[in-house]
CSV table of C-alpha atoms in Angstrom, one decimal:
chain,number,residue,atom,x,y,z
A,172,UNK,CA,48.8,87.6,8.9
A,173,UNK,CA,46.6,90.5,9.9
A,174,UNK,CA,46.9,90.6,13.9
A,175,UNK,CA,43.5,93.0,14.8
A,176,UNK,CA,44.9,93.8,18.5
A,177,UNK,CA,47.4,95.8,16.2
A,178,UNK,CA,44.4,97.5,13.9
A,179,UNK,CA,42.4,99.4,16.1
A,180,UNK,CA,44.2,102.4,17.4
A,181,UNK,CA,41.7,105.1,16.7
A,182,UNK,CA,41.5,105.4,20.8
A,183,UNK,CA,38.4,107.2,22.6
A,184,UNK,CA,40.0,110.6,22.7
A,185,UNK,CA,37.9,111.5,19.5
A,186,UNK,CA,35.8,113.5,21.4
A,187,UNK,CA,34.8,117.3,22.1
A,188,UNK,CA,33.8,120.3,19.6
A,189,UNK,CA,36.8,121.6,17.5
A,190,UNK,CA,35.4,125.2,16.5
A,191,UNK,CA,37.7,127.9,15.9
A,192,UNK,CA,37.1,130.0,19.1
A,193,UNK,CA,40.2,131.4,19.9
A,194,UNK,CA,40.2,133.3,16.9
A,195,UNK,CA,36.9,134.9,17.2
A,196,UNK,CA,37.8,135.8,21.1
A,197,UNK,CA,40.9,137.5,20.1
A,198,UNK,CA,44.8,135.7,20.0
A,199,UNK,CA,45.1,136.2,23.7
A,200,UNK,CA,42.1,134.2,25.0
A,201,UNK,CA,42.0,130.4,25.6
A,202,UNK,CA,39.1,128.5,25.4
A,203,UNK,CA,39.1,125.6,27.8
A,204,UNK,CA,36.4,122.5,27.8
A,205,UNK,CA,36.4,119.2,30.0
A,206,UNK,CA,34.3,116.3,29.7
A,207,UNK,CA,34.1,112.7,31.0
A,208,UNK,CA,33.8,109.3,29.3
A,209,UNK,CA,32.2,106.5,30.7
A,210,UNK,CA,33.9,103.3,29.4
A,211,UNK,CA,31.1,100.2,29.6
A,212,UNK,CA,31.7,96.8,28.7
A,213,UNK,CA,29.6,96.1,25.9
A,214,UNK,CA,28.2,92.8,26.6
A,215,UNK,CA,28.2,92.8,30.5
A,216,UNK,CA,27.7,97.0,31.1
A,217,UNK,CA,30.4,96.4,34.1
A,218,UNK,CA,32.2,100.5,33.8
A,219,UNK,CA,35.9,99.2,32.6
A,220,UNK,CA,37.4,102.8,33.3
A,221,UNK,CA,36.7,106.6,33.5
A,222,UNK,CA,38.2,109.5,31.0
A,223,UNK,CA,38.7,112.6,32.1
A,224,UNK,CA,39.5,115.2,29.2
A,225,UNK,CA,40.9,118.3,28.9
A,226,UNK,CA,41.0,120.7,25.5
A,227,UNK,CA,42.8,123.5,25.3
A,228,UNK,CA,42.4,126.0,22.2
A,229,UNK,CA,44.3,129.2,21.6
A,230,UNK,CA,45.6,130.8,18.7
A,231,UNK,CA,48.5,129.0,18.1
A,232,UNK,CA,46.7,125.6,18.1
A,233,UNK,CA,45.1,122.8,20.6
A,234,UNK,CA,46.2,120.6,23.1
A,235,UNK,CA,43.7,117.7,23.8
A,236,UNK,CA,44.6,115.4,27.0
A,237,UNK,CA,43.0,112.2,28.9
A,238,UNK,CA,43.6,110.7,31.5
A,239,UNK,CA,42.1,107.0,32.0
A,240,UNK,CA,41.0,106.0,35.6
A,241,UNK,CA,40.4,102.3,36.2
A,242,UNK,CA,37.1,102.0,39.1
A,243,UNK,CA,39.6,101.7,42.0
A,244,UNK,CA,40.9,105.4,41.1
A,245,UNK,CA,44.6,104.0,39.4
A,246,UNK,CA,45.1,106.0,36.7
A,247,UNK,CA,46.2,103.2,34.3
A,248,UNK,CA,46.8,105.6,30.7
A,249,UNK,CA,47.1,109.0,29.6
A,250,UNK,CA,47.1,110.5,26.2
A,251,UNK,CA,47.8,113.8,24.7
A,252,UNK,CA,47.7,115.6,21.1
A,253,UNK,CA,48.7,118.7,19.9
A,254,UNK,CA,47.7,120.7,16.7
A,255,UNK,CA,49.6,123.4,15.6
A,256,UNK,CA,49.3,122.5,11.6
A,257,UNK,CA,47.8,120.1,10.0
A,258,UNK,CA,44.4,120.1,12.2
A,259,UNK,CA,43.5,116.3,10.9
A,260,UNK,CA,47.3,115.1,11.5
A,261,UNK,CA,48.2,116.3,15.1
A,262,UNK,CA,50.9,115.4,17.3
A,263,UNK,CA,50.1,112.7,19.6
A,264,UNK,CA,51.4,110.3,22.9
A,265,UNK,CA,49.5,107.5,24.4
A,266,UNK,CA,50.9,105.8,27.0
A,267,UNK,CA,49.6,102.6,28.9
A,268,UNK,CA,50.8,102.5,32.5
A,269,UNK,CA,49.9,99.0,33.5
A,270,UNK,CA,51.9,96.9,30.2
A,271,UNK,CA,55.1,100.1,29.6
A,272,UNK,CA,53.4,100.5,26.0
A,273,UNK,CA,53.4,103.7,24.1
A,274,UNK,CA,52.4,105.1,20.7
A,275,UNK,CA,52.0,108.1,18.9
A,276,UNK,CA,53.1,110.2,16.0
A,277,UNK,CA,55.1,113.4,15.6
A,278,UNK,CA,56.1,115.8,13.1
A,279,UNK,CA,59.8,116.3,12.0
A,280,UNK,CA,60.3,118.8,9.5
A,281,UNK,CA,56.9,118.6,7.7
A,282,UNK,CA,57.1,114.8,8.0
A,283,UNK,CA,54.7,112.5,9.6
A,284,UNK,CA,56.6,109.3,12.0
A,285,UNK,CA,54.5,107.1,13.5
A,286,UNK,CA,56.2,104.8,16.4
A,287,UNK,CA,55.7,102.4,18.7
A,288,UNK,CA,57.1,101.0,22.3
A,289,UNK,CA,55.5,97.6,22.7
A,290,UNK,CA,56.4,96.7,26.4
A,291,UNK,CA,57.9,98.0,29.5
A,292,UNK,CA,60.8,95.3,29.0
A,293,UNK,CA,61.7,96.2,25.5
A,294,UNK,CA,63.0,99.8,25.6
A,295,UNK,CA,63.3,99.6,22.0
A,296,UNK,CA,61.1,102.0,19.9
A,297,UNK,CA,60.3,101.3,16.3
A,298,UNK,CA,59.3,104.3,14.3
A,299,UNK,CA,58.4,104.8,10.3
A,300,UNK,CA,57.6,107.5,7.8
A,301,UNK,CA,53.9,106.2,6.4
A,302,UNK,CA,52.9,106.1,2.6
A,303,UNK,CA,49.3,107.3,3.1
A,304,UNK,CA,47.3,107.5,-0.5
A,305,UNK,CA,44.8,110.0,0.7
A,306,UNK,CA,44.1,112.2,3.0
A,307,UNK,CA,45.8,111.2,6.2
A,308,UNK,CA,44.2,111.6,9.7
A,309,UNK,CA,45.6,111.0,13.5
A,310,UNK,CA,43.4,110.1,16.2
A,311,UNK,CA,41.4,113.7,17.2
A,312,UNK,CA,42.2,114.9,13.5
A,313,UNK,CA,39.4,112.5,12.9
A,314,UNK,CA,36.7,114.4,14.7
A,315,UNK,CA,38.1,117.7,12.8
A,316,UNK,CA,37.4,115.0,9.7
A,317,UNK,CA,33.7,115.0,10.8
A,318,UNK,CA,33.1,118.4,11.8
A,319,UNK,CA,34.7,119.8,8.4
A,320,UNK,CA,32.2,117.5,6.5
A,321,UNK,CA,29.2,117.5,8.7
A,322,UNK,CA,27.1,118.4,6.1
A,323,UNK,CA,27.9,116.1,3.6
A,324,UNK,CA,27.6,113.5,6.1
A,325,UNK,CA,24.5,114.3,7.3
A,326,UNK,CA,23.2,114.5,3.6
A,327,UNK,CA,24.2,111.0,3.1
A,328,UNK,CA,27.5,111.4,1.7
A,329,UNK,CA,30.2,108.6,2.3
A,330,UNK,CA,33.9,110.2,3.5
A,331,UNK,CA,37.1,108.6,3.0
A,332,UNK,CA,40.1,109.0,3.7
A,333,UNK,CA,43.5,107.1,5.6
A,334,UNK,CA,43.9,106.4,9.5
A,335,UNK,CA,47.4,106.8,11.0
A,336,UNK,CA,48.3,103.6,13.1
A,337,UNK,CA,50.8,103.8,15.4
A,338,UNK,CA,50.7,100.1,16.5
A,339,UNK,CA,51.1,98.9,12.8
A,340,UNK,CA,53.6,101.7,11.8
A,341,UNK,CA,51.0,102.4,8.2
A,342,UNK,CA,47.7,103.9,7.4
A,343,UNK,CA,44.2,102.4,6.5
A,344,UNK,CA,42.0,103.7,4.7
A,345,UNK,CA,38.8,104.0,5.9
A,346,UNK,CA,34.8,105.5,5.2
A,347,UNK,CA,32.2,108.1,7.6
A,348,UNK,CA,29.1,107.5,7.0
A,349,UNK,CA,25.8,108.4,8.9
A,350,UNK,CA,24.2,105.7,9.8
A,351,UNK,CA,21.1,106.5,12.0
A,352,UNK,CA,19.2,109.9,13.5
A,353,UNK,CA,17.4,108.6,16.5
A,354,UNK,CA,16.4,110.0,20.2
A,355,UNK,CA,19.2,109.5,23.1
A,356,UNK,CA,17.9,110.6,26.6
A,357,UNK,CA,14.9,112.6,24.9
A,358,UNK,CA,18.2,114.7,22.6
A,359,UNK,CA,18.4,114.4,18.5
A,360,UNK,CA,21.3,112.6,17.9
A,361,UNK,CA,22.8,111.9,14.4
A,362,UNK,CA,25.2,108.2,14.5
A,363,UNK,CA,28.2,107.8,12.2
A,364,UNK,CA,30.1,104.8,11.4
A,365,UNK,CA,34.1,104.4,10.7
A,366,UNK,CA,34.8,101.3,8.9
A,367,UNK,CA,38.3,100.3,6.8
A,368,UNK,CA,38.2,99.3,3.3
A,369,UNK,CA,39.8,96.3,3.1
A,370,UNK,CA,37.6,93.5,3.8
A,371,UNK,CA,39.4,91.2,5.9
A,372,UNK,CA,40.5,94.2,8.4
A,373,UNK,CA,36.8,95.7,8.3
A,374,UNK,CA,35.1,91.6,8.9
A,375,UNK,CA,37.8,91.6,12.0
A,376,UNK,CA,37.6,94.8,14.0
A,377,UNK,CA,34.2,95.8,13.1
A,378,UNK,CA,32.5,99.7,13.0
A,379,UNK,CA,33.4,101.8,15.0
A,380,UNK,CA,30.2,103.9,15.8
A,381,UNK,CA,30.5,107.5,16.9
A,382,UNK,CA,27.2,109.1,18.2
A,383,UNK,CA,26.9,113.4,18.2
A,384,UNK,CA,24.0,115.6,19.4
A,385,UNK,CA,23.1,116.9,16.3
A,386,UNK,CA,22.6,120.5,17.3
A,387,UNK,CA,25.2,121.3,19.3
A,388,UNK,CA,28.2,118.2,17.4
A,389,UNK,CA,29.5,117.4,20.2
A,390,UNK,CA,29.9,113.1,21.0
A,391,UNK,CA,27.8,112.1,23.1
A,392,UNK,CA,28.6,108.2,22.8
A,393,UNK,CA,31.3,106.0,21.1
A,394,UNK,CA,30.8,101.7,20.4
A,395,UNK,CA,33.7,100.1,19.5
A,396,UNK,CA,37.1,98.6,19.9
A,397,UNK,CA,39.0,100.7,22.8
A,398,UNK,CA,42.9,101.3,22.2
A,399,UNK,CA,43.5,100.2,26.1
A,400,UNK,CA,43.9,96.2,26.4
A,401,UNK,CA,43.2,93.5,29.1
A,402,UNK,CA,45.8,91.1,30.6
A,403,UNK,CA,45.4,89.1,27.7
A,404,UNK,CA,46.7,92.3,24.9
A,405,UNK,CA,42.9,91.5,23.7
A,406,UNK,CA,41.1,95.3,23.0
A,407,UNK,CA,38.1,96.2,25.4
A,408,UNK,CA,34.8,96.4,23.3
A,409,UNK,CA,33.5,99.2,24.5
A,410,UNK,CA,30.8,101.8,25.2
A,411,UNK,CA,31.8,105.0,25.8
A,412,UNK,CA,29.3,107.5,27.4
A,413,UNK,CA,30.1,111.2,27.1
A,414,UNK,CA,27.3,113.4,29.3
A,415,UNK,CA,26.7,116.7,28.0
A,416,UNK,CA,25.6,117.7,31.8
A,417,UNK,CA,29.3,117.4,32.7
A,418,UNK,CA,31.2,119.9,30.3
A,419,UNK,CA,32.3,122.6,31.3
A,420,UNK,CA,33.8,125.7,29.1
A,421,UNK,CA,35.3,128.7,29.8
A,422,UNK,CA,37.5,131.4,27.9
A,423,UNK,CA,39.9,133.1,30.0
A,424,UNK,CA,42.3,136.1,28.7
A,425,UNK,CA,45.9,135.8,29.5
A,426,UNK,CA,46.0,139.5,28.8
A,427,UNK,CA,43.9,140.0,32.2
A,428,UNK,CA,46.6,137.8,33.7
A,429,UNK,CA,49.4,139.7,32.6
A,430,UNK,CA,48.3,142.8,33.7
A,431,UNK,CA,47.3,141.9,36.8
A,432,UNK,CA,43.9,141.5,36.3
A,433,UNK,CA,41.8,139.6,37.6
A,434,UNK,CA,37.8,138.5,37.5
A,435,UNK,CA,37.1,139.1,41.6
């Protein structure tokens, strides 16, 4: 039996622009960008939590981290990924605070191992080496996914390939396709829809729906099943804002701070 709490563990940390600006600024600059999500109920627009991101790109790779902030300020998860190969198969650690849960996959010798901690009480973590048939993606690989075939999406062209799932210790393959161009907030904004092949799983946990600006590709809104749970283990059905108004980038050159420099 298919349990769909278990199927959905793409997470809301699919977010931010990917493009290769360390290498263009030189090996010893870091390009830093932060941005806040806006987590809505979808039937009831009460704000379930706050994400605050952080992505971090330098030559040797990117580290992408959230924090999740429930409305009375308790920071109730965190996440974090790390790409230093594979861009669409990162490292990555999510953690629930309030249940003791944790997920993720790593990287051992080439190797992908996804695992799983399913409650503060059981220390035990199960962990497995996935078969994937295609291409295999983790969690912000997916947004490297979109970015790498932006223009095929945008032409119409349907994109598949396999999601890593921590919480079912597998992949499932999945489509991108673009869905809509429409107006958000007076902005051109292109949608695209995730859905997994196989029926049953695709009738249960429904699209999720990502939403870019379509100049600048960045998110700007995500609809869907959210990894994080309620008391009940049942996933939050979500809407996820992501205001352009409040990122914020900046390079800075660790050569400047080895010397001594400094920008004052």
């Amino acid at each position: 039996m298919i349990d769909v709490r278990q199927v959905i563990a793409v997470g809301l940390v699919l977010v931010g622009i990917f493009f290769d600006t360390a290498a263009a600024a030189g090996e010893d600059a870091a390009n830093e960008t932060t941005f806040v999500g806006y987590a809505y109920d979808r039937k009831t627009d009460v704000l379930l939590y706050t994400e605050f991101h952080s992505e971090s790109t330098r030559a040797d790779g990117r580290v992408l981290a959230a924090t999740y902030v429930a409305p009375n300020g308790e920071t109730i998860a965190t996440y974090r990924a790390e790409s230093s190969g594979d861009p669409l198969v990162p490292e990555v650690r999510f953690e629930d605070l309030r249940w003791g849960t944790s997920e993720g996959v790593r990287i051992e010798d080439g190797t992908i191992v996804l695992y799983r901690k399913r409650s503060a009480s059981d220390g035990r973590v199960d962990e497995k080496q996935p078969a994937c048939a295609d291409q295999p993606v983790a969690d912000a690989g997916l947004e490297r996914l979109i970015h790498g075939h932006w223009e095929q999406l945008i032409e119409g062209e349907r994109i598949v390939a396999e999601l890593l799932i921590p919480q079912r210790l597998r992949c499932l393959r999945f489509s991108l396709v673009k869905t809509d161009e429409w107006s958000l907030d007076g902005e051109a904004v292109v949608t695209i829809d995730m859905a997994f092949t196989n029926p049953l799983i695709r009738l249960l946990a429904g699209p999720l729906r990502f939403t870019y600006h379509r100049d600048h590709r960045v998110m700007v809104r995500f609809e869907g099943k959210s990894r994080l749970v309620d008391e009940s283990g049942d996933n939050y059905v979500v809407r996820v804002d992501f205001p352009i108004a409040e990122r914020s980038e900046r390079t800075a050159d660790r050569r400047a701070t080895r010397n001594g420099g400094s920008d004052g």
